[in-house]
GROMACS .gro file of C-alpha atoms in nm:
model
  445
    1UNK     CA    1  11.326   7.030   4.166
    2UNK     CA    2  10.964   6.912   4.124
    3UNK     CA    3  10.914   7.120   3.809
    4UNK     CA    4  11.243   6.996   3.664
    5UNK     CA    5  11.135   6.634   3.708
    6UNK     CA    6  10.796   6.714   3.554
    7UNK     CA    7  10.959   6.874   3.248
    8UNK     CA    8  11.192   6.575   3.204
    9UNK     CA    9  10.895   6.339   3.220
   10UNK     CA   10  10.700   6.537   2.962
   11UNK     CA   11  11.007   6.539   2.737
   12UNK     CA   12  11.032   6.160   2.759
   13UNK     CA   13  10.669   6.120   2.657
   14UNK     CA   14  10.705   6.361   2.364
   15UNK     CA   15  11.018   6.181   2.247
   16UNK     CA   16  10.830   5.851   2.248
   17UNK     CA   17  10.555   5.986   2.021
   18UNK     CA   18  10.804   6.141   1.779
   19UNK     CA   19  11.002   5.817   1.733
   20UNK     CA   20  10.854   5.655   1.421
   21UNK     CA   21  10.859   5.287   1.328
   22UNK     CA   22  11.006   5.165   0.998
   23UNK     CA   23  10.882   4.913   0.744
   24UNK     CA   24  11.091   4.611   0.651
   25UNK     CA   25  11.148   4.355   0.379
   26UNK     CA   26  11.264   4.003   0.451
   27UNK     CA   27  11.296   3.748   0.170
   28UNK     CA   28  11.205   3.387   0.091
   29UNK     CA   29  11.554   3.243   0.126
   30UNK     CA   30  11.516   2.899   0.285
   31UNK     CA   31  11.760   2.990   0.561
   32UNK     CA   32  11.476   3.197   0.713
   33UNK     CA   33  11.220   2.915   0.703
   34UNK     CA   34  11.231   2.852   1.080
   35UNK     CA   35  11.334   3.204   1.175
   36UNK     CA   36  11.176   3.333   1.497
   37UNK     CA   37  11.232   3.568   1.787
   38UNK     CA   38  11.205   3.510   2.160
   39UNK     CA   39  11.087   3.806   2.366
   40UNK     CA   40  11.116   3.651   2.712
   41UNK     CA   41  11.211   3.915   2.969
   42UNK     CA   42  11.583   3.919   3.062
   43UNK     CA   43  11.695   3.801   3.404
   44UNK     CA   44  11.655   3.468   3.581
   45UNK     CA   45  11.401   3.609   3.828
   46UNK     CA   46  11.163   3.732   3.556
   47UNK     CA   47  11.215   3.417   3.348
   48UNK     CA   48  11.119   3.196   3.643
   49UNK     CA   49  10.797   3.399   3.679
   50UNK     CA   50  10.693   3.324   3.320
   51UNK     CA   51  10.830   3.657   3.195
   52UNK     CA   52  10.541   3.838   3.367
   53UNK     CA   53  10.731   4.145   3.484
   54UNK     CA   54  10.579   4.457   3.325
   55UNK     CA   55  10.370   4.547   3.629
   56UNK     CA   56  10.639   4.452   3.884
   57UNK     CA   57  10.971   4.553   3.723
   58UNK     CA   58  11.154   4.603   4.051
   59UNK     CA   59  11.508   4.496   3.965
   60UNK     CA   60  11.783   4.596   3.720
   61UNK     CA   61  11.624   4.409   3.426
   62UNK     CA   62  11.344   4.668   3.436
   63UNK     CA   63  11.549   4.880   3.195
   64UNK     CA   64  11.432   4.637   2.922
   65UNK     CA   65  11.110   4.485   3.059
   66UNK     CA   66  10.964   4.819   3.177
   67UNK     CA   67  11.214   5.100   3.241
   68UNK     CA   68  10.968   5.288   3.463
   69UNK     CA   69  11.034   5.024   3.728
   70UNK     CA   70  11.385   5.161   3.780
   71UNK     CA   71  11.229   5.408   4.025
   72UNK     CA   72  11.180   5.116   4.265
   73UNK     CA   73  11.559   5.083   4.303
   74UNK     CA   74  11.703   5.297   4.581
   75UNK     CA   75  12.066   5.184   4.576
   76UNK     CA   76  12.329   5.161   4.302
   77UNK     CA   77  12.355   4.805   4.175
   78UNK     CA   78  12.523   4.585   3.917
   79UNK     CA   79  12.344   4.292   3.746
   80UNK     CA   80  12.472   4.005   3.529
   81UNK     CA   81  12.297   3.709   3.362
   82UNK     CA   82  12.419   3.384   3.203
   83UNK     CA   83  12.180   3.189   2.977
   84UNK     CA   84  12.183   2.853   2.799
   85UNK     CA   85  11.922   2.796   2.525
   86UNK     CA   86  11.865   2.459   2.353
   87UNK     CA   87  11.600   2.427   2.082
   88UNK     CA   88  11.492   2.224   1.782
   89UNK     CA   89  11.396   2.323   1.427
   90UNK     CA   90  11.185   2.109   1.195
   91UNK     CA   91  11.304   2.066   0.833
   92UNK     CA   92  11.223   1.844   0.537
   93UNK     CA   93  11.471   1.555   0.529
   94UNK     CA   94  11.421   1.289   0.262
   95UNK     CA   95  11.188   1.097   0.030
   96UNK     CA   96  11.289   0.925  -0.294
   97UNK     CA   97  10.964   0.752  -0.392
   98UNK     CA   98  10.637   0.904  -0.509
   99UNK     CA   99  10.434   0.663  -0.298
  100UNK     CA  100  10.575   0.791   0.030
  101UNK     CA  101  10.517   1.105   0.229
  102UNK     CA  102  10.807   1.340   0.280
  103UNK     CA  103  11.007   1.267   0.593
  104UNK     CA  104  11.090   1.560   0.818
  105UNK     CA  105  11.359   1.574   1.082
  106UNK     CA  106  11.418   1.775   1.399
  107UNK     CA  107  11.760   1.937   1.422
  108UNK     CA  108  11.897   2.042   1.761
  109UNK     CA  109  12.106   2.351   1.834
  110UNK     CA  110  12.210   2.542   2.144
  111UNK     CA  111  12.371   2.871   2.243
  112UNK     CA  112  12.543   2.998   2.556
  113UNK     CA  113  12.579   3.366   2.632
  114UNK     CA  114  12.587   3.646   2.886
  115UNK     CA  115  12.282   3.825   2.742
  116UNK     CA  116  12.236   4.096   3.003
  117UNK     CA  117  12.464   4.333   3.197
  118UNK     CA  118  12.351   4.654   3.364
  119UNK     CA  119  12.449   4.923   3.613
  120UNK     CA  120  12.179   5.123   3.792
  121UNK     CA  121  12.231   5.453   3.975
  122UNK     CA  122  11.961   5.653   4.159
  123UNK     CA  123  11.998   6.033   4.186
  124UNK     CA  124  11.897   6.280   4.454
  125UNK     CA  125  11.814   6.249   4.821
  126UNK     CA  126  11.457   6.137   4.743
  127UNK     CA  127  11.562   5.906   4.455
  128UNK     CA  128  11.317   6.070   4.212
  129UNK     CA  129  11.536   5.994   3.909
  130UNK     CA  130  11.726   5.678   3.816
  131UNK     CA  131  11.971   5.613   3.531
  132UNK     CA  132  12.075   5.271   3.402
  133UNK     CA  133  12.345   5.171   3.153
  134UNK     CA  134  12.304   4.826   3.003
  135UNK     CA  135  12.398   4.577   2.733
  136UNK     CA  136  12.151   4.312   2.620
  137UNK     CA  137  12.145   4.045   2.349
  138UNK     CA  138  11.782   4.077   2.243
  139UNK     CA  139  11.820   3.814   1.967
  140UNK     CA  140  12.053   3.516   1.980
  141UNK     CA  141  11.956   3.262   1.713
  142UNK     CA  142  12.164   2.976   1.578
  143UNK     CA  143  12.052   2.692   1.354
  144UNK     CA  144  12.216   2.440   1.122
  145UNK     CA  145  12.092   2.136   0.932
  146UNK     CA  146  12.177   1.895   0.650
  147UNK     CA  147  11.908   1.695   0.474
  148UNK     CA  148  11.935   1.343   0.343
  149UNK     CA  149  12.169   1.295   0.048
  150UNK     CA  150  11.902   1.183  -0.201
  151UNK     CA  151  11.685   1.410  -0.413
  152UNK     CA  152  11.352   1.460  -0.238
  153UNK     CA  153  11.064   1.375  -0.471
  154UNK     CA  154  10.732   1.537  -0.388
  155UNK     CA  155  10.445   1.283  -0.386
  156UNK     CA  156  10.192   1.370  -0.655
  157UNK     CA  157   9.901   1.302  -0.423
  158UNK     CA  158  10.025   1.594  -0.216
  159UNK     CA  159  10.011   1.804  -0.530
  160UNK     CA  160   9.658   1.694  -0.612
  161UNK     CA  161   9.777   1.545  -0.946
  162UNK     CA  162   9.763   1.202  -1.107
  163UNK     CA  163  10.083   1.001  -1.162
  164UNK     CA  164  10.315   1.176  -1.407
  165UNK     CA  165  10.275   1.145  -1.783
  166UNK     CA  166  10.429   1.321  -2.076
  167UNK     CA  167  10.479   1.690  -2.024
  168UNK     CA  168  10.453   1.671  -1.643
  169UNK     CA  169  10.767   1.759  -1.450
  170UNK     CA  170  10.833   1.568  -1.129
  171UNK     CA  171  10.878   1.827  -0.849
  172UNK     CA  172  11.186   1.779  -0.635
  173UNK     CA  173  11.373   1.934  -0.346
  174UNK     CA  174  11.750   1.907  -0.372
  175UNK     CA  175  11.967   1.805  -0.075
  176UNK     CA  176  12.055   2.104   0.141
  177UNK     CA  177  12.329   2.207   0.381
  178UNK     CA  178  12.247   2.530   0.569
  179UNK     CA  179  12.336   2.730   0.878
  180UNK     CA  180  12.255   3.069   1.027
  181UNK     CA  181  12.405   3.256   1.322
  182UNK     CA  182  12.233   3.583   1.416
  183UNK     CA  183  12.290   3.813   1.711
  184UNK     CA  184  12.140   4.152   1.792
  185UNK     CA  185  12.306   4.338   2.080
  186UNK     CA  186  12.156   4.649   2.240
  187UNK     CA  187  12.356   4.917   2.420
  188UNK     CA  188  12.123   5.155   2.601
  189UNK     CA  189  12.069   5.415   2.870
  190UNK     CA  190  11.749   5.409   3.073
  191UNK     CA  191  11.605   5.725   3.229
  192UNK     CA  192  11.319   5.699   3.480
  193UNK     CA  193  11.149   5.987   3.666
  194UNK     CA  194  10.857   6.016   3.902
  195UNK     CA  195  10.596   6.257   3.764
  196UNK     CA  196  10.390   6.244   4.083
  197UNK     CA  197  10.371   6.015   4.382
  198UNK     CA  198  10.316   5.658   4.272
  199UNK     CA  199  10.340   5.728   3.898
  200UNK     CA  200  10.665   5.709   3.702
  201UNK     CA  201  10.758   5.715   3.334
  202UNK     CA  202  11.079   5.620   3.157
  203UNK     CA  203  11.255   5.586   2.824
  204UNK     CA  204  11.546   5.373   2.710
  205UNK     CA  205  11.713   5.495   2.392
  206UNK     CA  206  11.945   5.226   2.260
  207UNK     CA  207  12.193   5.157   1.984
  208UNK     CA  208  12.156   4.809   1.836
  209UNK     CA  209  12.416   4.610   1.644
  210UNK     CA  210  12.313   4.319   1.419
  211UNK     CA  211  12.562   4.054   1.308
  212UNK     CA  212  12.457   3.775   1.071
  213UNK     CA  213  12.654   3.482   0.933
  214UNK     CA  214  12.465   3.232   0.720
  215UNK     CA  215  12.525   2.978   0.446
  216UNK     CA  216  12.286   2.786   0.222
  217UNK     CA  217  12.378   2.534  -0.049
  218UNK     CA  218  12.183   2.291  -0.268
  219UNK     CA  219  12.359   1.985  -0.409
  220UNK     CA  220  12.298   1.771  -0.718
  221UNK     CA  221  12.483   1.457  -0.831
  222UNK     CA  222  12.361   1.289  -1.148
  223UNK     CA  223  12.261   0.929  -1.098
  224UNK     CA  224  12.373   0.897  -0.735
  225UNK     CA  225  12.318   1.046  -0.390
  226UNK     CA  226  12.526   1.356  -0.329
  227UNK     CA  227  12.837   1.348  -0.116
  228UNK     CA  228  12.794   1.721  -0.035
  229UNK     CA  229  13.123   1.799  -0.208
  230UNK     CA  230  13.219   2.128  -0.372
  231UNK     CA  231  13.190   1.995  -0.727
  232UNK     CA  232  12.825   1.894  -0.662
  233UNK     CA  233  12.703   2.239  -0.555
  234UNK     CA  234  12.397   2.332  -0.762
  235UNK     CA  235  12.329   2.668  -0.601
  236UNK     CA  236  12.485   2.852  -0.309
  237UNK     CA  237  12.450   3.182  -0.126
  238UNK     CA  238  12.583   3.326   0.197
  239UNK     CA  239  12.538   3.626   0.423
  240UNK     CA  240  12.823   3.778   0.620
  241UNK     CA  241  12.712   4.122   0.723
  242UNK     CA  242  12.640   4.358   1.008
  243UNK     CA  243  12.436   4.675   1.051
  244UNK     CA  244  12.316   4.905   1.328
  245UNK     CA  245  12.004   5.100   1.415
  246UNK     CA  246  11.861   5.305   1.700
  247UNK     CA  247  11.565   5.188   1.905
  248UNK     CA  248  11.359   5.294   2.204
  249UNK     CA  249  11.168   5.141   2.495
  250UNK     CA  250  10.918   5.352   2.686
  251UNK     CA  251  10.728   5.254   2.996
  252UNK     CA  252  10.507   5.368   3.278
  253UNK     CA  253  10.415   5.227   3.619
  254UNK     CA  254  10.134   5.334   3.848
  255UNK     CA  255  10.142   5.205   4.204
  256UNK     CA  256   9.771   5.218   4.277
  257UNK     CA  257   9.823   5.094   4.635
  258UNK     CA  258  10.127   4.950   4.817
  259UNK     CA  259   9.995   4.605   4.715
  260UNK     CA  260   9.891   4.668   4.354
  261UNK     CA  261  10.083   4.819   4.061
  262UNK     CA  262  10.003   4.842   3.690
  263UNK     CA  263  10.260   4.884   3.412
  264UNK     CA  264  10.271   4.952   3.039
  265UNK     CA  265  10.561   4.925   2.795
  266UNK     CA  266  10.627   4.985   2.424
  267UNK     CA  267  10.937   4.854   2.248
  268UNK     CA  268  11.019   4.990   1.905
  269UNK     CA  269  11.160   4.739   1.657
  270UNK     CA  270  11.492   4.777   1.474
  271UNK     CA  271  11.553   4.799   1.100
  272UNK     CA  272  11.868   4.633   0.967
  273UNK     CA  273  12.001   4.587   0.613
  274UNK     CA  274  12.202   4.286   0.496
  275UNK     CA  275  12.333   4.161   0.163
  276UNK     CA  276  12.281   3.810   0.029
  277UNK     CA  277  12.584   3.706  -0.179
  278UNK     CA  278  12.591   3.436  -0.446
  279UNK     CA  279  12.845   3.161  -0.424
  280UNK     CA  280  12.909   2.867  -0.655
  281UNK     CA  281  12.671   2.695  -0.893
  282UNK     CA  282  12.377   2.858  -1.071
  283UNK     CA  283  12.431   3.232  -1.025
  284UNK     CA  284  12.118   3.335  -1.213
  285UNK     CA  285  11.877   3.263  -0.927
  286UNK     CA  286  11.930   3.591  -0.741
  287UNK     CA  287  11.864   3.922  -0.911
  288UNK     CA  288  12.101   4.201  -0.811
  289UNK     CA  289  11.803   4.407  -0.693
  290UNK     CA  290  11.701   4.125  -0.460
  291UNK     CA  291  12.040   4.067  -0.301
  292UNK     CA  292  11.997   4.348  -0.047
  293UNK     CA  293  11.716   4.295   0.200
  294UNK     CA  294  11.607   4.432   0.534
  295UNK     CA  295  11.546   4.255   0.862
  296UNK     CA  296  11.329   4.394   1.138
  297UNK     CA  297  11.272   4.312   1.500
  298UNK     CA  298  10.893   4.356   1.529
  299UNK     CA  299  10.766   4.621   1.765
  300UNK     CA  300  10.570   4.513   2.073
  301UNK     CA  301  10.359   4.664   2.345
  302UNK     CA  302  10.226   4.517   2.666
  303UNK     CA  303  10.045   4.575   2.994
  304UNK     CA  304  10.093   4.403   3.326
  305UNK     CA  305   9.968   4.396   3.682
  306UNK     CA  306  10.141   4.286   4.002
  307UNK     CA  307   9.947   4.203   4.318
  308UNK     CA  308  10.105   4.140   4.658
  309UNK     CA  309   9.877   3.895   4.840
  310UNK     CA  310  10.054   3.935   5.174
  311UNK     CA  311  10.381   4.063   5.320
  312UNK     CA  312  10.459   3.968   5.680
  313UNK     CA  313  10.771   3.966   5.891
  314UNK     CA  314  10.849   3.615   5.770
  315UNK     CA  315  10.704   3.575   5.422
  316UNK     CA  316  10.574   3.749   5.111
  317UNK     CA  317  10.356   3.624   4.824
  318UNK     CA  318  10.292   3.811   4.498
  319UNK     CA  319  10.135   3.735   4.162
  320UNK     CA  320  10.202   3.889   3.820
  321UNK     CA  321  10.009   3.886   3.492
  322UNK     CA  322  10.125   4.032   3.157
  323UNK     CA  323   9.969   4.055   2.812
  324UNK     CA  324  10.225   4.124   2.538
  325UNK     CA  325  10.131   4.190   2.174
  326UNK     CA  326  10.405   4.141   1.911
  327UNK     CA  327  10.347   4.272   1.559
  328UNK     CA  328  10.511   3.994   1.355
  329UNK     CA  329  10.326   4.088   1.034
  330UNK     CA  330  10.575   4.368   0.976
  331UNK     CA  331  10.831   4.099   0.888
  332UNK     CA  332  10.652   4.055   0.556
  333UNK     CA  333  10.619   4.422   0.458
  334UNK     CA  334  10.769   4.451   0.105
  335UNK     CA  335  10.863   4.082   0.124
  336UNK     CA  336  11.128   4.006  -0.141
  337UNK     CA  337  11.112   3.704  -0.371
  338UNK     CA  338  11.440   3.561  -0.496
  339UNK     CA  339  11.463   3.253  -0.724
  340UNK     CA  340  11.525   3.453  -1.040
  341UNK     CA  341  11.215   3.670  -1.020
  342UNK     CA  342  10.965   3.395  -1.112
  343UNK     CA  343  10.637   3.592  -1.122
  344UNK     CA  344  10.435   3.282  -1.030
  345UNK     CA  345  10.594   3.286  -0.681
  346UNK     CA  346  10.414   3.572  -0.510
  347UNK     CA  347  10.498   3.755  -0.190
  348UNK     CA  348  10.127   3.743  -0.099
  349UNK     CA  349  10.156   3.366  -0.060
  350UNK     CA  350  10.378   3.404   0.248
  351UNK     CA  351  10.209   3.469   0.580
  352UNK     CA  352  10.288   3.520   0.948
  353UNK     CA  353  10.047   3.603   1.227
  354UNK     CA  354  10.077   3.865   1.495
  355UNK     CA  355  10.088   3.717   1.845
  356UNK     CA  356   9.946   3.810   2.183
  357UNK     CA  357  10.120   3.627   2.466
  358UNK     CA  358   9.970   3.584   2.813
  359UNK     CA  359  10.230   3.554   3.092
  360UNK     CA  360  10.153   3.438   3.447
  361UNK     CA  361  10.392   3.434   3.742
  362UNK     CA  362  10.413   3.384   4.117
  363UNK     CA  363  10.686   3.450   4.374
  364UNK     CA  364  10.694   3.333   4.736
  365UNK     CA  365  10.969   3.464   4.963
  366UNK     CA  366  11.060   3.328   5.306
  367UNK     CA  367  11.269   3.555   5.527
  368UNK     CA  368  11.525   3.394   5.759
  369UNK     CA  369  11.611   3.726   5.919
  370UNK     CA  370  11.617   4.096   5.830
  371UNK     CA  371  11.862   4.032   5.544
  372UNK     CA  372  11.861   3.674   5.419
  373UNK     CA  373  11.567   3.523   5.234
  374UNK     CA  374  11.480   3.239   4.996
  375UNK     CA  375  11.242   3.283   4.699
  376UNK     CA  376  11.043   3.019   4.507
  377UNK     CA  377  10.900   3.115   4.167
  378UNK     CA  378  10.682   2.950   3.905
  379UNK     CA  379  10.514   3.072   3.588
  380UNK     CA  380  10.385   2.991   3.242
  381UNK     CA  381  10.307   3.165   2.915
  382UNK     CA  382  10.169   3.086   2.572
  383UNK     CA  383  10.379   3.134   2.257
  384UNK     CA  384  10.152   3.152   1.949
  385UNK     CA  385  10.293   3.034   1.616
  386UNK     CA  386  10.507   3.308   1.458
  387UNK     CA  387  10.706   3.127   1.189
  388UNK     CA  388  10.672   3.229   0.824
  389UNK     CA  389  10.439   3.000   0.626
  390UNK     CA  390  10.398   2.959   0.250
  391UNK     CA  391  10.028   2.924   0.161
  392UNK     CA  392  10.051   2.916  -0.221
  393UNK     CA  393  10.020   2.627  -0.469
  394UNK     CA  394  10.384   2.509  -0.484
  395UNK     CA  395  10.441   2.213  -0.256
  396UNK     CA  396  10.818   2.258  -0.263
  397UNK     CA  397  10.777   2.603  -0.109
  398UNK     CA  398  10.524   2.464   0.139
  399UNK     CA  399  10.780   2.209   0.254
  400UNK     CA  400  11.049   2.475   0.290
  401UNK     CA  401  10.815   2.718   0.473
  402UNK     CA  402  10.561   2.498   0.656
  403UNK     CA  403  10.496   2.740   0.942
  404UNK     CA  404  10.496   2.636   1.304
  405UNK     CA  405  10.258   2.564   1.591
  406UNK     CA  406  10.151   2.719   1.917
  407UNK     CA  407  10.357   2.634   2.224
  408UNK     CA  408  10.320   2.659   2.603
  409UNK     CA  409  10.616   2.736   2.830
  410UNK     CA  410  10.644   2.621   3.192
  411UNK     CA  411  10.895   2.811   3.406
  412UNK     CA  412  11.033   2.798   3.757
  413UNK     CA  413  11.331   2.882   3.970
  414UNK     CA  414  11.471   2.983   4.305
  415UNK     CA  415  11.653   3.288   4.436
  416UNK     CA  416  11.845   3.366   4.750
  417UNK     CA  417  11.948   3.690   4.918
  418UNK     CA  418  12.285   3.611   5.076
  419UNK     CA  419  12.375   3.949   5.221
  420UNK     CA  420  12.239   4.301   5.206
  421UNK     CA  421  12.461   4.345   4.898
  422UNK     CA  422  12.425   4.015   4.708
  423UNK     CA  423  12.135   3.825   4.550
  424UNK     CA  424  12.151   3.519   4.320
  425UNK     CA  425  11.868   3.377   4.105
  426UNK     CA  426  11.818   3.074   3.881
  427UNK     CA  427  11.549   2.976   3.632
  428UNK     CA  428  11.442   2.705   3.388
  429UNK     CA  429  11.204   2.745   3.096
  430UNK     CA  430  11.059   2.435   2.924
  431UNK     CA  431  10.847   2.395   2.610
  432UNK     CA  432  10.806   2.129   2.341
  433UNK     CA  433  11.090   2.265   2.126
  434UNK     CA  434  11.283   2.495   2.359
  435UNK     CA  435  11.469   2.469   2.689
  436UNK     CA  436  11.638   2.755   2.871
  437UNK     CA  437  11.849   2.772   3.185
  438UNK     CA  438  11.967   3.101   3.331
  439UNK     CA  439  12.161   3.233   3.629
  440UNK     CA  440  12.156   3.595   3.746
  441UNK     CA  441  12.331   3.785   4.019
  442UNK     CA  442  12.279   4.134   4.161
  443UNK     CA  443  12.531   4.326   4.368
  444UNK     CA  444  12.414   4.639   4.552
  445UNK     CA  445  12.673   4.900   4.641
   0.00000   0.00000   0.00000
């Protein structure tokens, strides 16, 4: 039995090295100007601890946060999570005079979902192998906005030019109505084995389905503000597409002592293809070769440590720290330029930075008796700017792709073990432009 487990573990590691990453090509369609991903760990418990779960990973959400942690589960269990996310996106809004700066506006959106469901089953008398089946929405992004109805005139002082004279074209941004709805759903199977006492490895092959619905339209009415009617559409495109890809998470956990464990995880990104379709208005702005583009979920890798400060008959206190690196630069590999192939608009003028997030968490548990307990959790993490930014000379493109800013998230929540079979957890996650609320439940068979 020991040799069989060893061979399975070696096979998992070899599979992880043979699974190659793919390059991608997004494009400069304005609908992607505020596009971003959120890699917070699934589950209300992990969310409340600032997403710092790589080194701990001792519940059903481990199949995504660090699948090697599945070896810490000794009973079959079922897990379910509900999540509400409310966030804001910043867009240009209006300006009709050269002497004024462009006004920007924050647009609010929200989504509700059941992003995580899993079933975990340990095998063997010594529980040296665990299998998990799960479904997770790794991306759930929704945004819509409509600018002011007037043509937006770019101030010449922002262009570094003098007031217009003959031969100088006044730069403008047309009124816009846009929306995007994107979901990526993973269906996976996690396998975790113990190679030797205290050290486990795991892999989670998964099939991912991407669905995207988006619409973007510019409007122009001669001599008057637009009414956003069909006959005033200057240019329009939409995306209604879906695609699938296969991905992989691999992880390892080493329990150095009963009080200290260290974890590592790698999550391969997904490569999806979608088609951008022209609608009404000027149909010469998108070349047929540029209509098909690819969208990638960036790969990430992280390390974490969990330390149990004390564990008595009545209480337990533990701390967690994670460092997660996300390779966002791959979003701009072979970046496509639409707008009719204007050679003066270069892909090199679009930039996005990779990000390294630091996650901190704490959990205090008070035990009422041998079964029931109450847990208090707090955490925080930094979210470096990872929104596409235009850095070239055209101020209109700079307004459409202004980039973002760094953000800090504060998290917290409570959990309660009701019976030896049932646990419920809650969490909140606050930042300057994002608020999340989640509820999770675990039932052990």
